[in-house]
Amino acid sequence: MADIHHRKKGFSLTIFFTIFTVAGVITLIFGVVFLIHVLRFHSVAVEVSGTIASISARRDSDGDTSYSVFVSYSYENQDYPHVPLRFYSSGMYEGQEIPLLVDPQNPGRVTSRTGDIFGCTMFLGIGTVFLLAGLIPLIWIGVRSQRDRRLLENGKMLTAAVERIDLNTSVTQNGRHPYIIICAYRDISQNVVYRFRSRNLTQEPDYAPGDSIHVYVDPRDYSRYVVHVEKTANPRVIDYT
């Protein structure tokens, strides 16, 4: 049975990537609903020519700047001055003429085709990124967990010797490099030494060079293996001699 710490770590990672996946699904659903709404509106909207009446900038407490755009246009001989557009791009300027889409049932409601496309693309794009960022690691964790479980249950057990305990400097977890155990098994019958590497360990393992450690391998392919790191591997020695 895998150690409790490893299971807790795997559970935490599963929760983390599940949150990403759920956030991606929710954002995608919102994007699809928004897209349907936009398509329905575009099917009945009337395109008119408008003018950007003003652009105002506002800076929040984080120093980020947001812009509010107001447009003026005419529809069926009625003027609609200073109507909020709710879309801004860096190429806009006051006095610029732009195409607008007016709701015939509510002429005071106006949108921009470019803004609607941008909004749909943003929600669908962010949703897809979040979904993939969560789903792909979840699939990988699931596949690896199943593989490790099968090896622990049905694999061939080798008793290897710990060679050294290193830090995996290519990975950082919670601001620290995880530990890894490098161990080796010598097959005397073939005069071959197989070297294995444990998974990343967030806590210093209870092993020292020369200690025995179990490795479960696929008998047909030793490259498919799992180093079985136990929570308390070796007894603590108190030497009074």
JSON list of C-alpha atoms in Angstrom, two decimals:
[
{"chain": "A", "resi": 1, "resn": "MET", "atom": "CA", "xyz": [0.00, 0.00, 0.00]},
{"chain": "A", "resi": 2, "resn": "ALA", "atom": "CA", "xyz": [1.36, 3.44, -0.91]},
{"chain": "A", "resi": 3, "resn": "ASP", "atom": "CA", "xyz": [2.27, 5.67, 1.98]},
{"chain": "A", "resi": 4, "resn": "ILE", "atom": "CA", "xyz": [-0.29, 8.04, 3.47]},
{"chain": "A", "resi": 5, "resn": "HIS", "atom": "CA", "xyz": [1.70, 11.14, 2.62]},
{"chain": "A", "resi": 6, "resn": "HIS", "atom": "CA", "xyz": [1.82, 10.23, -1.07]},
{"chain": "A", "resi": 7, "resn": "ARG", "atom": "CA", "xyz": [-1.92, 9.63, -1.13]},
{"chain": "A", "resi": 8, "resn": "LYS", "atom": "CA", "xyz": [-2.58, 12.98, 0.55]},
{"chain": "A", "resi": 9, "resn": "LYS", "atom": "CA", "xyz": [-0.35, 14.71, -1.96]},
{"chain": "A", "resi": 10, "resn": "GLY", "atom": "CA", "xyz": [-2.09, 12.97, -4.86]},
{"chain": "A", "resi": 11, "resn": "PHE", "atom": "CA", "xyz": [-5.48, 13.91, -3.43]},
{"chain": "A", "resi": 12, "resn": "SER", "atom": "CA", "xyz": [-4.41, 17.56, -3.13]},
{"chain": "A", "resi": 13, "resn": "LEU", "atom": "CA", "xyz": [-3.21, 17.62, -6.73]},
{"chain": "A", "resi": 14, "resn": "THR", "atom": "CA", "xyz": [-6.46, 16.01, -7.87]},
{"chain": "A", "resi": 15, "resn": "ILE", "atom": "CA", "xyz": [-8.47, 18.70, -6.04]},
{"chain": "A", "resi": 16, "resn": "PHE", "atom": "CA", "xyz": [-6.28, 21.45, -7.53]},
{"chain": "A", "resi": 17, "resn": "PHE", "atom": "CA", "xyz": [-6.64, 20.29, -11.12]},
{"chain": "A", "resi": 18, "resn": "THR", "atom": "CA", "xyz": [-10.33, 19.47, -10.63]},
{"chain": "A", "resi": 19, "resn": "ILE", "atom": "CA", "xyz": [-10.91, 23.11, -9.70]},
{"chain": "A", "resi": 20, "resn": "PHE", "atom": "CA", "xyz": [-9.21, 24.14, -12.95]},
{"chain": "A", "resi": 21, "resn": "THR", "atom": "CA", "xyz": [-11.36, 21.69, -14.91]},
{"chain": "A", "resi": 22, "resn": "VAL", "atom": "CA", "xyz": [-14.61, 22.85, -13.30]},
{"chain": "A", "resi": 23, "resn": "ALA", "atom": "CA", "xyz": [-13.66, 26.50, -13.85]},
{"chain": "A", "resi": 24, "resn": "GLY", "atom": "CA", "xyz": [-12.96, 25.70, -17.50]},
{"chain": "A", "resi": 25, "resn": "VAL", "atom": "CA", "xyz": [-16.30, 23.93, -17.95]},
{"chain": "A", "resi": 26, "resn": "ILE", "atom": "CA", "xyz": [-18.22, 26.80, -16.32]},
{"chain": "A", "resi": 27, "resn": "THR", "atom": "CA", "xyz": [-16.41, 29.39, -18.43]},
{"chain": "A", "resi": 28, "resn": "LEU", "atom": "CA", "xyz": [-17.03, 27.37, -21.60]},
{"chain": "A", "resi": 29, "resn": "ILE", "atom": "CA", "xyz": [-20.73, 27.04, -20.76]},
{"chain": "A", "resi": 30, "resn": "PHE", "atom": "CA", "xyz": [-20.93, 30.78, -20.16]},
{"chain": "A", "resi": 31, "resn": "GLY", "atom": "CA", "xyz": [-19.10, 31.37, -23.46]},
{"chain": "A", "resi": 32, "resn": "VAL", "atom": "CA", "xyz": [-21.48, 29.10, -25.39]},
{"chain": "A", "resi": 33, "resn": "VAL", "atom": "CA", "xyz": [-24.54, 30.78, -23.82]},
{"chain": "A", "resi": 34, "resn": "PHE", "atom": "CA", "xyz": [-23.06, 34.18, -24.65]},
{"chain": "A", "resi": 35, "resn": "LEU", "atom": "CA", "xyz": [-22.35, 33.05, -28.22]},
{"chain": "A", "resi": 36, "resn": "ILE", "atom": "CA", "xyz": [-25.95, 31.87, -28.67]},
{"chain": "A", "resi": 37, "resn": "HIS", "atom": "CA", "xyz": [-27.20, 35.19, -27.29]},
{"chain": "A", "resi": 38, "resn": "VAL", "atom": "CA", "xyz": [-24.92, 37.13, -29.64]},
{"chain": "A", "resi": 39, "resn": "LEU", "atom": "CA", "xyz": [-25.98, 35.11, -32.70]},
{"chain": "A", "resi": 40, "resn": "ARG", "atom": "CA", "xyz": [-29.64, 35.65, -31.88]},
{"chain": "A", "resi": 41, "resn": "PHE", "atom": "CA", "xyz": [-29.09, 39.37, -31.42]},
{"chain": "A", "resi": 42, "resn": "HIS", "atom": "CA", "xyz": [-27.12, 39.67, -34.66]},
{"chain": "A", "resi": 43, "resn": "SER", "atom": "CA", "xyz": [-29.93, 37.94, -36.55]},
{"chain": "A", "resi": 44, "resn": "VAL", "atom": "CA", "xyz": [-32.35, 40.78, -35.72]},
{"chain": "A", "resi": 45, "resn": "ALA", "atom": "CA", "xyz": [-30.01, 43.73, -35.14]},
{"chain": "A", "resi": 46, "resn": "VAL", "atom": "CA", "xyz": [-29.76, 46.63, -37.56]},
{"chain": "A", "resi": 47, "resn": "GLU", "atom": "CA", "xyz": [-26.36, 47.99, -38.49]},
{"chain": "A", "resi": 48, "resn": "VAL", "atom": "CA", "xyz": [-25.94, 51.76, -38.33]},
{"chain": "A", "resi": 49, "resn": "SER", "atom": "CA", "xyz": [-23.00, 54.13, -38.48]},
{"chain": "A", "resi": 50, "resn": "GLY", "atom": "CA", "xyz": [-22.06, 55.77, -35.21]},
{"chain": "A", "resi": 51, "resn": "THR", "atom": "CA", "xyz": [-19.45, 58.09, -33.79]},
{"chain": "A", "resi": 52, "resn": "ILE", "atom": "CA", "xyz": [-17.36, 57.69, -30.67]},
{"chain": "A", "resi": 53, "resn": "ALA", "atom": "CA", "xyz": [-18.53, 60.60, -28.53]},
{"chain": "A", "resi": 54, "resn": "SER", "atom": "CA", "xyz": [-16.10, 60.14, -25.63]},
{"chain": "A", "resi": 55, "resn": "ILE", "atom": "CA", "xyz": [-13.62, 57.77, -24.05]},
{"chain": "A", "resi": 56, "resn": "SER", "atom": "CA", "xyz": [-13.00, 57.97, -20.32]},
{"chain": "A", "resi": 57, "resn": "ALA", "atom": "CA", "xyz": [-10.23, 56.22, -18.41]},
{"chain": "A", "resi": 58, "resn": "ARG", "atom": "CA", "xyz": [-10.37, 55.02, -14.81]},
{"chain": "A", "resi": 59, "resn": "ARG", "atom": "CA", "xyz": [-7.50, 53.58, -12.73]},
{"chain": "A", "resi": 60, "resn": "ASP", "atom": "CA", "xyz": [-8.30, 51.14, -9.93]},
{"chain": "A", "resi": 61, "resn": "SER", "atom": "CA", "xyz": [-6.44, 50.55, -6.66]},
{"chain": "A", "resi": 62, "resn": "ASP", "atom": "CA", "xyz": [-4.15, 47.99, -8.35]},
{"chain": "A", "resi": 63, "resn": "GLY", "atom": "CA", "xyz": [-3.04, 50.51, -10.94]},
{"chain": "A", "resi": 64, "resn": "ASP", "atom": "CA", "xyz": [-4.97, 48.86, -13.78]},
{"chain": "A", "resi": 65, "resn": "THR", "atom": "CA", "xyz": [-6.67, 51.18, -16.25]},
{"chain": "A", "resi": 66, "resn": "SER", "atom": "CA", "xyz": [-10.15, 50.54, -17.62]},
{"chain": "A", "resi": 67, "resn": "TYR", "atom": "CA", "xyz": [-11.90, 52.51, -20.35]},
{"chain": "A", "resi": 68, "resn": "SER", "atom": "CA", "xyz": [-15.52, 53.47, -20.93]},
{"chain": "A", "resi": 69, "resn": "VAL", "atom": "CA", "xyz": [-16.65, 54.22, -24.47]},
{"chain": "A", "resi": 70, "resn": "PHE", "atom": "CA", "xyz": [-19.74, 56.26, -25.33]},
{"chain": "A", "resi": 71, "resn": "VAL", "atom": "CA", "xyz": [-21.15, 56.50, -28.85]},
{"chain": "A", "resi": 72, "resn": "SER", "atom": "CA", "xyz": [-23.70, 58.64, -30.64]},
{"chain": "A", "resi": 73, "resn": "TYR", "atom": "CA", "xyz": [-25.86, 57.44, -33.53]},
{"chain": "A", "resi": 74, "resn": "SER", "atom": "CA", "xyz": [-29.23, 57.87, -35.22]},
{"chain": "A", "resi": 75, "resn": "TYR", "atom": "CA", "xyz": [-31.89, 55.26, -35.80]},
{"chain": "A", "resi": 76, "resn": "GLU", "atom": "CA", "xyz": [-35.17, 55.90, -37.62]},
{"chain": "A", "resi": 77, "resn": "ASN", "atom": "CA", "xyz": [-34.72, 59.67, -37.43]},
{"chain": "A", "resi": 78, "resn": "GLN", "atom": "CA", "xyz": [-34.11, 59.53, -33.68]},
{"chain": "A", "resi": 79, "resn": "ASP", "atom": "CA", "xyz": [-30.81, 60.64, -32.20]},
{"chain": "A", "resi": 80, "resn": "TYR", "atom": "CA", "xyz": [-29.20, 58.60, -29.43]},
{"chain": "A", "resi": 81, "resn": "PRO", "atom": "CA", "xyz": [-26.33, 60.60, -27.93]},
{"chain": "A", "resi": 82, "resn": "HIS", "atom": "CA", "xyz": [-23.73, 59.36, -25.47]},
{"chain": "A", "resi": 83, "resn": "VAL", "atom": "CA", "xyz": [-24.81, 55.69, -25.26]},
{"chain": "A", "resi": 84, "resn": "PRO", "atom": "CA", "xyz": [-22.41, 53.27, -23.46]},
{"chain": "A", "resi": 85, "resn": "LEU", "atom": "CA", "xyz": [-20.84, 50.76, -25.84]},
{"chain": "A", "resi": 86, "resn": "ARG", "atom": "CA", "xyz": [-19.26, 48.40, -23.24]},
{"chain": "A", "resi": 87, "resn": "PHE", "atom": "CA", "xyz": [-16.34, 47.62, -25.53]},
{"chain": "A", "resi": 88, "resn": "TYR", "atom": "CA", "xyz": [-12.94, 49.25, -25.98]},
{"chain": "A", "resi": 89, "resn": "SER", "atom": "CA", "xyz": [-9.92, 48.60, -28.15]},
{"chain": "A", "resi": 90, "resn": "SER", "atom": "CA", "xyz": [-6.62, 50.47, -28.25]},
{"chain": "A", "resi": 91, "resn": "GLY", "atom": "CA", "xyz": [-7.30, 51.76, -31.76]},
{"chain": "A", "resi": 92, "resn": "MET", "atom": "CA", "xyz": [-10.38, 53.74, -30.75]},
{"chain": "A", "resi": 93, "resn": "TYR", "atom": "CA", "xyz": [-10.40, 57.54, -30.56]},
{"chain": "A", "resi": 94, "resn": "GLU", "atom": "CA", "xyz": [-12.98, 60.25, -30.03]},
{"chain": "A", "resi": 95, "resn": "GLY", "atom": "CA", "xyz": [-14.71, 61.31, -33.24]},
{"chain": "A", "resi": 96, "resn": "GLN", "atom": "CA", "xyz": [-14.05, 57.96, -34.93]},
{"chain": "A", "resi": 97, "resn": "GLU", "atom": "CA", "xyz": [-16.87, 56.56, -37.03]},
{"chain": "A", "resi": 98, "resn": "ILE", "atom": "CA", "xyz": [-17.61, 52.91, -36.34]},
{"chain": "A", "resi": 99, "resn": "PRO", "atom": "CA", "xyz": [-20.33, 50.42, -37.37]},
{"chain": "A", "resi": 100, "resn": "LEU", "atom": "CA", "xyz": [-22.82, 49.61, -34.62]},
{"chain": "A", "resi": 101, "resn": "LEU", "atom": "CA", "xyz": [-25.58, 47.05, -34.15]},
{"chain": "A", "resi": 102, "resn": "VAL", "atom": "CA", "xyz": [-28.88, 48.43, -32.81]},
{"chain": "A", "resi": 103, "resn": "ASP", "atom": "CA", "xyz": [-31.66, 46.41, -31.21]},
{"chain": "A", "resi": 104, "resn": "PRO", "atom": "CA", "xyz": [-34.88, 47.34, -33.12]},
{"chain": "A", "resi": 105, "resn": "GLN", "atom": "CA", "xyz": [-36.98, 46.55, -30.03]},
{"chain": "A", "resi": 106, "resn": "ASN", "atom": "CA", "xyz": [-34.75, 48.69, -27.83]},
{"chain": "A", "resi": 107, "resn": "PRO", "atom": "CA", "xyz": [-32.86, 51.24, -29.95]},
{"chain": "A", "resi": 108, "resn": "GLY", "atom": "CA", "xyz": [-31.05, 52.54, -26.89]},
{"chain": "A", "resi": 109, "resn": "ARG", "atom": "CA", "xyz": [-29.19, 49.23, -26.72]},
{"chain": "A", "resi": 110, "resn": "VAL", "atom": "CA", "xyz": [-26.19, 49.08, -29.03]},
{"chain": "A", "resi": 111, "resn": "THR", "atom": "CA", "xyz": [-23.23, 46.76, -29.49]},
{"chain": "A", "resi": 112, "resn": "SER", "atom": "CA", "xyz": [-20.25, 46.37, -31.77]},
{"chain": "A", "resi": 113, "resn": "ARG", "atom": "CA", "xyz": [-19.80, 43.30, -33.95]},
{"chain": "A", "resi": 114, "resn": "THR", "atom": "CA", "xyz": [-16.08, 43.39, -33.18]},
{"chain": "A", "resi": 115, "resn": "GLY", "atom": "CA", "xyz": [-16.78, 43.62, -29.45]},
{"chain": "A", "resi": 116, "resn": "ASP", "atom": "CA", "xyz": [-19.20, 40.70, -29.52]},
{"chain": "A", "resi": 117, "resn": "ILE", "atom": "CA", "xyz": [-16.71, 38.53, -31.41]},
{"chain": "A", "resi": 118, "resn": "PHE", "atom": "CA", "xyz": [-13.98, 39.50, -28.96]},
{"chain": "A", "resi": 119, "resn": "GLY", "atom": "CA", "xyz": [-16.19, 38.64, -25.97]},
{"chain": "A", "resi": 120, "resn": "CYS", "atom": "CA", "xyz": [-17.12, 35.22, -27.37]},
{"chain": "A", "resi": 121, "resn": "THR", "atom": "CA", "xyz": [-13.51, 34.45, -28.27]},
{"chain": "A", "resi": 122, "resn": "MET", "atom": "CA", "xyz": [-12.28, 35.52, -24.84]},
{"chain": "A", "resi": 123, "resn": "PHE", "atom": "CA", "xyz": [-14.72, 33.34, -22.86]},
{"chain": "A", "resi": 124, "resn": "LEU", "atom": "CA", "xyz": [-14.34, 30.32, -25.14]},
{"chain": "A", "resi": 125, "resn": "GLY", "atom": "CA", "xyz": [-10.55, 30.70, -25.25]},
{"chain": "A", "resi": 126, "resn": "ILE", "atom": "CA", "xyz": [-10.11, 31.09, -21.48]},
{"chain": "A", "resi": 127, "resn": "GLY", "atom": "CA", "xyz": [-12.52, 28.22, -20.84]},
{"chain": "A", "resi": 128, "resn": "THR", "atom": "CA", "xyz": [-10.61, 25.95, -23.20]},
{"chain": "A", "resi": 129, "resn": "VAL", "atom": "CA", "xyz": [-7.26, 26.83, -21.61]},
{"chain": "A", "resi": 130, "resn": "PHE", "atom": "CA", "xyz": [-8.57, 26.20, -18.08]},
{"chain": "A", "resi": 131, "resn": "LEU", "atom": "CA", "xyz": [-10.26, 22.96, -19.14]},
{"chain": "A", "resi": 132, "resn": "LEU", "atom": "CA", "xyz": [-7.11, 21.59, -20.77]},
{"chain": "A", "resi": 133, "resn": "ALA", "atom": "CA", "xyz": [-4.89, 22.83, -17.91]},
{"chain": "A", "resi": 134, "resn": "GLY", "atom": "CA", "xyz": [-7.00, 20.82, -15.49]},
{"chain": "A", "resi": 135, "resn": "LEU", "atom": "CA", "xyz": [-8.11, 17.85, -17.55]},
{"chain": "A", "resi": 136, "resn": "ILE", "atom": "CA", "xyz": [-4.77, 16.80, -19.05]},
{"chain": "A", "resi": 137, "resn": "PRO", "atom": "CA", "xyz": [-2.99, 16.57, -15.65]},
{"chain": "A", "resi": 138, "resn": "LEU", "atom": "CA", "xyz": [-6.02, 14.75, -14.19]},
{"chain": "A", "resi": 139, "resn": "ILE", "atom": "CA", "xyz": [-5.84, 12.17, -16.97]},
{"chain": "A", "resi": 140, "resn": "TRP", "atom": "CA", "xyz": [-2.08, 11.82, -16.46]},
{"chain": "A", "resi": 141, "resn": "ILE", "atom": "CA", "xyz": [-2.50, 11.44, -12.66]},
{"chain": "A", "resi": 142, "resn": "GLY", "atom": "CA", "xyz": [-5.24, 8.85, -13.20]},
{"chain": "A", "resi": 143, "resn": "VAL", "atom": "CA", "xyz": [-3.22, 6.82, -15.69]},
{"chain": "A", "resi": 144, "resn": "ARG", "atom": "CA", "xyz": [-0.09, 6.93, -13.53]},
{"chain": "A", "resi": 145, "resn": "SER", "atom": "CA", "xyz": [-2.06, 6.04, -10.40]},
{"chain": "A", "resi": 146, "resn": "GLN", "atom": "CA", "xyz": [-3.62, 3.03, -12.13]},
{"chain": "A", "resi": 147, "resn": "ARG", "atom": "CA", "xyz": [-0.25, 1.92, -13.44]},
{"chain": "A", "resi": 148, "resn": "ASP", "atom": "CA", "xyz": [1.38, 2.23, -10.02]},
{"chain": "A", "resi": 149, "resn": "ARG", "atom": "CA", "xyz": [-1.50, 0.38, -8.38]},
{"chain": "A", "resi": 150, "resn": "ARG", "atom": "CA", "xyz": [-1.22, -2.49, -10.86]},
{"chain": "A", "resi": 151, "resn": "LEU", "atom": "CA", "xyz": [2.53, -2.71, -10.32]},
{"chain": "A", "resi": 152, "resn": "LEU", "atom": "CA", "xyz": [2.16, -2.70, -6.53]},
{"chain": "A", "resi": 153, "resn": "GLU", "atom": "CA", "xyz": [-0.44, -5.46, -6.75]},
{"chain": "A", "resi": 154, "resn": "ASN", "atom": "CA", "xyz": [0.90, -7.61, -9.57]},
{"chain": "A", "resi": 155, "resn": "GLY", "atom": "CA", "xyz": [4.45, -6.47, -10.32]},
{"chain": "A", "resi": 156, "resn": "LYS", "atom": "CA", "xyz": [7.64, -8.30, -9.53]},
{"chain": "A", "resi": 157, "resn": "MET", "atom": "CA", "xyz": [9.19, -7.09, -6.29]},
{"chain": "A", "resi": 158, "resn": "LEU", "atom": "CA", "xyz": [12.90, -6.31, -6.31]},
{"chain": "A", "resi": 159, "resn": "THR", "atom": "CA", "xyz": [14.88, -5.47, -3.20]},
{"chain": "A", "resi": 160, "resn": "ALA", "atom": "CA", "xyz": [17.13, -2.61, -4.22]},
{"chain": "A", "resi": 161, "resn": "ALA", "atom": "CA", "xyz": [19.70, -0.63, -2.25]},
{"chain": "A", "resi": 162, "resn": "VAL", "atom": "CA", "xyz": [19.48, 3.14, -1.76]},
{"chain": "A", "resi": 163, "resn": "GLU", "atom": "CA", "xyz": [22.44, 4.81, -3.44]},
{"chain": "A", "resi": 164, "resn": "ARG", "atom": "CA", "xyz": [21.70, 8.42, -2.57]},
{"chain": "A", "resi": 165, "resn": "ILE", "atom": "CA", "xyz": [18.98, 10.95, -1.80]},
{"chain": "A", "resi": 166, "resn": "ASP", "atom": "CA", "xyz": [18.96, 14.03, -4.01]},
{"chain": "A", "resi": 167, "resn": "LEU", "atom": "CA", "xyz": [16.94, 17.18, -4.47]},
{"chain": "A", "resi": 168, "resn": "ASN", "atom": "CA", "xyz": [15.08, 17.47, -7.76]},
{"chain": "A", "resi": 169, "resn": "THR", "atom": "CA", "xyz": [16.22, 21.00, -8.61]},
{"chain": "A", "resi": 170, "resn": "SER", "atom": "CA", "xyz": [14.18, 21.01, -11.83]},
{"chain": "A", "resi": 171, "resn": "VAL", "atom": "CA", "xyz": [10.96, 21.07, -9.82]},
{"chain": "A", "resi": 172, "resn": "THR", "atom": "CA", "xyz": [9.76, 23.48, -7.12]},
{"chain": "A", "resi": 173, "resn": "GLN", "atom": "CA", "xyz": [6.85, 22.63, -4.82]},
{"chain": "A", "resi": 174, "resn": "ASN", "atom": "CA", "xyz": [5.70, 25.21, -2.25]},
{"chain": "A", "resi": 175, "resn": "GLY", "atom": "CA", "xyz": [8.97, 27.07, -2.73]},
{"chain": "A", "resi": 176, "resn": "ARG", "atom": "CA", "xyz": [11.12, 23.99, -2.09]},
{"chain": "A", "resi": 177, "resn": "HIS", "atom": "CA", "xyz": [12.77, 21.32, -4.21]},
{"chain": "A", "resi": 178, "resn": "PRO", "atom": "CA", "xyz": [11.34, 17.83, -3.61]},
{"chain": "A", "resi": 179, "resn": "TYR", "atom": "CA", "xyz": [13.47, 14.87, -2.61]},
{"chain": "A", "resi": 180, "resn": "ILE", "atom": "CA", "xyz": [14.10, 11.87, -4.83]},
{"chain": "A", "resi": 181, "resn": "ILE", "atom": "CA", "xyz": [15.63, 8.50, -3.97]},
{"chain": "A", "resi": 182, "resn": "ILE", "atom": "CA", "xyz": [18.09, 6.90, -6.36]},
{"chain": "A", "resi": 183, "resn": "CYS", "atom": "CA", "xyz": [18.38, 3.16, -5.81]},
{"chain": "A", "resi": 184, "resn": "ALA", "atom": "CA", "xyz": [19.90, 0.21, -7.61]},
{"chain": "A", "resi": 185, "resn": "TYR", "atom": "CA", "xyz": [19.17, -3.48, -7.97]},
{"chain": "A", "resi": 186, "resn": "ARG", "atom": "CA", "xyz": [21.84, -5.94, -9.05]},
{"chain": "A", "resi": 187, "resn": "ASP", "atom": "CA", "xyz": [20.74, -8.96, -11.01]},
{"chain": "A", "resi": 188, "resn": "ILE", "atom": "CA", "xyz": [23.52, -11.42, -10.14]},
{"chain": "A", "resi": 189, "resn": "SER", "atom": "CA", "xyz": [22.36, -14.01, -12.67]},
{"chain": "A", "resi": 190, "resn": "GLN", "atom": "CA", "xyz": [22.86, -11.58, -15.56]},
{"chain": "A", "resi": 191, "resn": "ASN", "atom": "CA", "xyz": [25.51, -9.41, -13.92]},
{"chain": "A", "resi": 192, "resn": "VAL", "atom": "CA", "xyz": [23.39, -6.33, -14.62]},
{"chain": "A", "resi": 193, "resn": "VAL", "atom": "CA", "xyz": [22.65, -3.37, -12.34]},
{"chain": "A", "resi": 194, "resn": "TYR", "atom": "CA", "xyz": [19.28, -1.67, -12.72]},
{"chain": "A", "resi": 195, "resn": "ARG", "atom": "CA", "xyz": [19.00, 1.87, -11.38]},
{"chain": "A", "resi": 196, "resn": "PHE", "atom": "CA", "xyz": [15.64, 3.40, -10.39]},
{"chain": "A", "resi": 197, "resn": "ARG", "atom": "CA", "xyz": [14.36, 6.76, -9.30]},
{"chain": "A", "resi": 198, "resn": "SER", "atom": "CA", "xyz": [11.51, 7.44, -6.89]},
{"chain": "A", "resi": 199, "resn": "ARG", "atom": "CA", "xyz": [8.71, 9.92, -7.39]},
{"chain": "A", "resi": 200, "resn": "ASN", "atom": "CA", "xyz": [9.10, 13.47, -6.02]},
{"chain": "A", "resi": 201, "resn": "LEU", "atom": "CA", "xyz": [8.86, 13.50, -2.21]},
{"chain": "A", "resi": 202, "resn": "THR", "atom": "CA", "xyz": [7.88, 16.69, -0.38]},
{"chain": "A", "resi": 203, "resn": "GLN", "atom": "CA", "xyz": [9.31, 15.42, 2.93]},
{"chain": "A", "resi": 204, "resn": "GLU", "atom": "CA", "xyz": [12.77, 14.07, 3.58]},
{"chain": "A", "resi": 205, "resn": "PRO", "atom": "CA", "xyz": [12.46, 10.27, 3.30]},
{"chain": "A", "resi": 206, "resn": "ASP", "atom": "CA", "xyz": [13.34, 7.91, 6.13]},
{"chain": "A", "resi": 207, "resn": "TYR", "atom": "CA", "xyz": [16.11, 6.27, 4.14]},
{"chain": "A", "resi": 208, "resn": "ALA", "atom": "CA", "xyz": [19.88, 6.47, 4.05]},
{"chain": "A", "resi": 209, "resn": "PRO", "atom": "CA", "xyz": [22.44, 5.17, 1.53]},
{"chain": "A", "resi": 210, "resn": "GLY", "atom": "CA", "xyz": [22.70, 1.38, 1.85]},
{"chain": "A", "resi": 211, "resn": "ASP", "atom": "CA", "xyz": [19.13, 0.90, 3.12]},
{"chain": "A", "resi": 212, "resn": "SER", "atom": "CA", "xyz": [16.93, -1.64, 1.39]},
{"chain": "A", "resi": 213, "resn": "ILE", "atom": "CA", "xyz": [13.96, -0.40, -0.58]},
{"chain": "A", "resi": 214, "resn": "HIS", "atom": "CA", "xyz": [11.36, -2.29, -2.61]},
{"chain": "A", "resi": 215, "resn": "VAL", "atom": "CA", "xyz": [10.86, -1.65, -6.30]},
{"chain": "A", "resi": 216, "resn": "TYR", "atom": "CA", "xyz": [7.93, -3.17, -8.16]},
{"chain": "A", "resi": 217, "resn": "VAL", "atom": "CA", "xyz": [8.56, -3.73, -11.86]},
{"chain": "A", "resi": 218, "resn": "ASP", "atom": "CA", "xyz": [6.82, -5.11, -14.89]},
{"chain": "A", "resi": 219, "resn": "PRO", "atom": "CA", "xyz": [8.60, -8.48, -15.35]},
{"chain": "A", "resi": 220, "resn": "ARG", "atom": "CA", "xyz": [8.57, -7.97, -19.13]},
{"chain": "A", "resi": 221, "resn": "ASP", "atom": "CA", "xyz": [9.82, -4.38, -19.02]},
{"chain": "A", "resi": 222, "resn": "TYR", "atom": "CA", "xyz": [11.83, -3.11, -16.06]},
{"chain": "A", "resi": 223, "resn": "SER", "atom": "CA", "xyz": [11.48, 0.47, -17.34]},
{"chain": "A", "resi": 224, "resn": "ARG", "atom": "CA", "xyz": [7.90, 0.29, -16.05]},
{"chain": "A", "resi": 225, "resn": "TYR", "atom": "CA", "xyz": [8.36, 0.45, -12.29]},
{"chain": "A", "resi": 226, "resn": "VAL", "atom": "CA", "xyz": [7.38, 2.14, -9.05]},
{"chain": "A", "resi": 227, "resn": "VAL", "atom": "CA", "xyz": [9.73, 2.70, -6.13]},
{"chain": "A", "resi": 228, "resn": "HIS", "atom": "CA", "xyz": [7.72, 1.89, -3.01]},
{"chain": "A", "resi": 229, "resn": "VAL", "atom": "CA", "xyz": [8.60, 4.62, -0.51]},
{"chain": "A", "resi": 230, "resn": "GLU", "atom": "CA", "xyz": [7.22, 3.73, 2.90]},
{"chain": "A", "resi": 231, "resn": "LYS", "atom": "CA", "xyz": [6.48, 6.38, 5.50]},
{"chain": "A", "resi": 232, "resn": "THR", "atom": "CA", "xyz": [8.63, 4.72, 8.16]},
{"chain": "A", "resi": 233, "resn": "ALA", "atom": "CA", "xyz": [11.11, 2.61, 6.28]},
{"chain": "A", "resi": 234, "resn": "ASN", "atom": "CA", "xyz": [13.77, 1.89, 8.85]},
{"chain": "A", "resi": 235, "resn": "PRO", "atom": "CA", "xyz": [13.84, 2.00, 12.66]},
{"chain": "A", "resi": 236, "resn": "ARG", "atom": "CA", "xyz": [15.46, 4.94, 14.40]},
{"chain": "A", "resi": 237, "resn": "VAL", "atom": "CA", "xyz": [18.75, 3.83, 15.92]},
{"chain": "A", "resi": 238, "resn": "ILE", "atom": "CA", "xyz": [19.84, 5.12, 19.31]},
{"chain": "A", "resi": 239, "resn": "ASP", "atom": "CA", "xyz": [23.40, 4.04, 19.90]},
{"chain": "A", "resi": 240, "resn": "TYR", "atom": "CA", "xyz": [24.66, 4.03, 23.49]},
{"chain": "A", "resi": 241, "resn": "THR", "atom": "CA", "xyz": [27.92, 2.22, 22.72]}
]
